[in-house]
Amino acid sequence: MPLVFAGVTSHAPGITGRADQADPELKHGFRDALGHMREALEASKSDVLVVVAAEHFANFFFNNMPAYSMGMADFYDGPIEDENWLGIQRVRIPGNADLSDRMIRSIMNYTDLGYAQEWKFDHGIMVPLHFLTPDFKLPVIPVNINCQCPPLTPLHRTYEFGRALRKACDSVPERVAIVGTGGISHWPATPDSGKVNVQWDNDFLERWKNNDREALLSYSDEETYRDAGQGGFEIRTFIAISGATEGVTGDVWYYEPIPIYAVGCTVGVVNGFDE
Amino acid sequence: MSLYYLQKLFYELNRNETLQVEFRANQEQVLDAFELTGEEREAVLLGNIGLLYVLGVNGQLLMHYAAFCGLAWPDYIQAMRDGITKYGQVRAGLYAMTDGKGAI
């Protein structure tokens, strides 16, 4: 089946772990946008949700760090973090190992990636699922792009990974939805936590909305680090979605910095998948 | 400096509840399995979040150890800022501070 849904959103642990410390208007505005995203995802009647995430040393460490990896299990557990710290109870989430196998084989025709038959979800996947599939019943296939520790995959490779992911989605009979999740500019878990470069974020989101490949791929990691912090490396998750929806524009349904969440909270959906 | 092993300790501790129990019972014994410098070992034993940050521990690992040590989020952020003040700039790893003021 052709891809049935594509979007992007934030995943910062403060969104659930420090939920009530935010300005109530901002908190509810963001959650309302996530609710609309959930409705759109549900309307797509997807059989599976592929979450393109940027995990934070939950499964992958400096001893063996793949640039790209995809889950290939029939279930996943999460959150790996303390439940009270994250504000999400531990739960088992269904996967689909057979579908993962077929998609991985398809992707490998175009780009290399690792696979994992065990994967504990951290906030990078659990926070989006908490809002998008709150009963945790929809099967999920996790994808990780190393956005935490350089050397990092180049942005043009990320776009190509997205294109390969799209070919895989279109090659299987299941209805596949994809969501990329990461921060734009942010400095999470550092003394600069809460800082957001709104101008940089808006400029990036403009490029993302237009699926302007050249503009999206024009950042150097040095520029991103300088202007958007180490958290800005997670733009790779958004760019992968752009690659998967090449030539198609998107809309940003919500963007507001919520400092206590340590990120500019974002909901974006790619057009044309709701027809 | 053996930042790799220092971060590996937190990677293992964050994801392994059995190790967390062992660590609470006998920190010295758990640390013996990791090749740490004296400064790194002492920072862990004292729960010195500020020094651990300056030594280069990634915040995505350190924030969980801070919570494990009982620090609330604002206290974790402040501990890193205090560490910078006391020990100077981050010595290794990914981070260089900007103004360190953030939003909280």
Coordinates of C-alpha atoms in Angstrom, one line a residue, chain B residues 3-69:
Chain B
L3 CA 35.0 9.2 29.7
Y4 CA 34.0 6.2 27.7
Y5 CA 33.9 4.0 30.8
L6 CA 32.4 6.7 32.9
Q7 CA 29.5 7.1 30.5
K8 CA 29.3 3.3 30.2
L9 CA 28.6 3.1 33.9
F10 CA 25.7 5.4 33.5
Y11 CA 24.4 3.7 30.4
E12 CA 24.4 0.4 32.3
L13 CA 23.0 1.8 35.4
N14 CA 20.2 3.6 33.6
R15 CA 18.9 0.6 31.9
N16 CA 19.6 -2.2 34.4
E17 CA 17.4 -2.3 37.5
T18 CA 19.4 -5.2 39.0
L19 CA 22.6 -3.1 38.7
Q20 CA 20.7 -0.2 40.4
V21 CA 20.0 -2.4 43.4
E22 CA 23.6 -3.6 43.5
F23 CA 24.8 0.0 43.2
R24 CA 22.7 1.2 46.1
A25 CA 24.0 -1.7 48.2
N26 CA 27.7 -1.5 47.3
Q27 CA 28.8 1.4 45.0
E28 CA 32.5 0.6 45.4
Q29 CA 32.1 -2.9 44.1
V30 CA 30.0 -1.9 41.1
L31 CA 32.6 0.8 40.2
D32 CA 35.4 -1.7 40.3
A33 CA 34.1 -3.1 37.0
F34 CA 34.7 0.2 35.3
E35 CA 38.0 1.7 34.5
L36 CA 37.6 5.1 36.1
T37 CA 40.2 7.6 37.2
G38 CA 40.3 8.6 40.8
E39 CA 38.5 11.9 40.1
E40 CA 35.8 10.2 38.1
R41 CA 35.3 7.6 40.8
E42 CA 35.0 10.1 43.5
A43 CA 32.6 12.2 41.5
V44 CA 30.3 9.2 41.2
L45 CA 30.6 8.2 44.8
L46 CA 29.8 11.7 45.9
G47 CA 27.0 12.1 43.4
N48 CA 28.8 15.3 42.3
I49 CA 26.6 16.0 39.2
G50 CA 28.4 19.3 38.5
L51 CA 31.8 17.6 38.3
L52 CA 30.5 14.7 36.2
Y53 CA 29.1 17.3 33.7
V54 CA 32.4 19.1 33.6
L55 CA 34.2 15.7 33.0
G56 CA 32.0 15.4 29.9
V57 CA 29.2 13.0 30.8
N58 CA 26.4 13.4 28.2
G59 CA 23.3 15.0 29.8
Q60 CA 21.1 12.4 28.3
L61 CA 22.9 9.9 30.6
L62 CA 23.6 12.3 33.5
M63 CA 20.0 13.5 33.9
H64 CA 18.9 10.0 34.8
Y65 CA 21.7 9.5 37.3
A66 CA 20.7 12.9 38.8
A67 CA 17.2 11.7 39.2
F68 CA 18.5 8.4 40.6
C69 CA 20.4 10.5 43.2

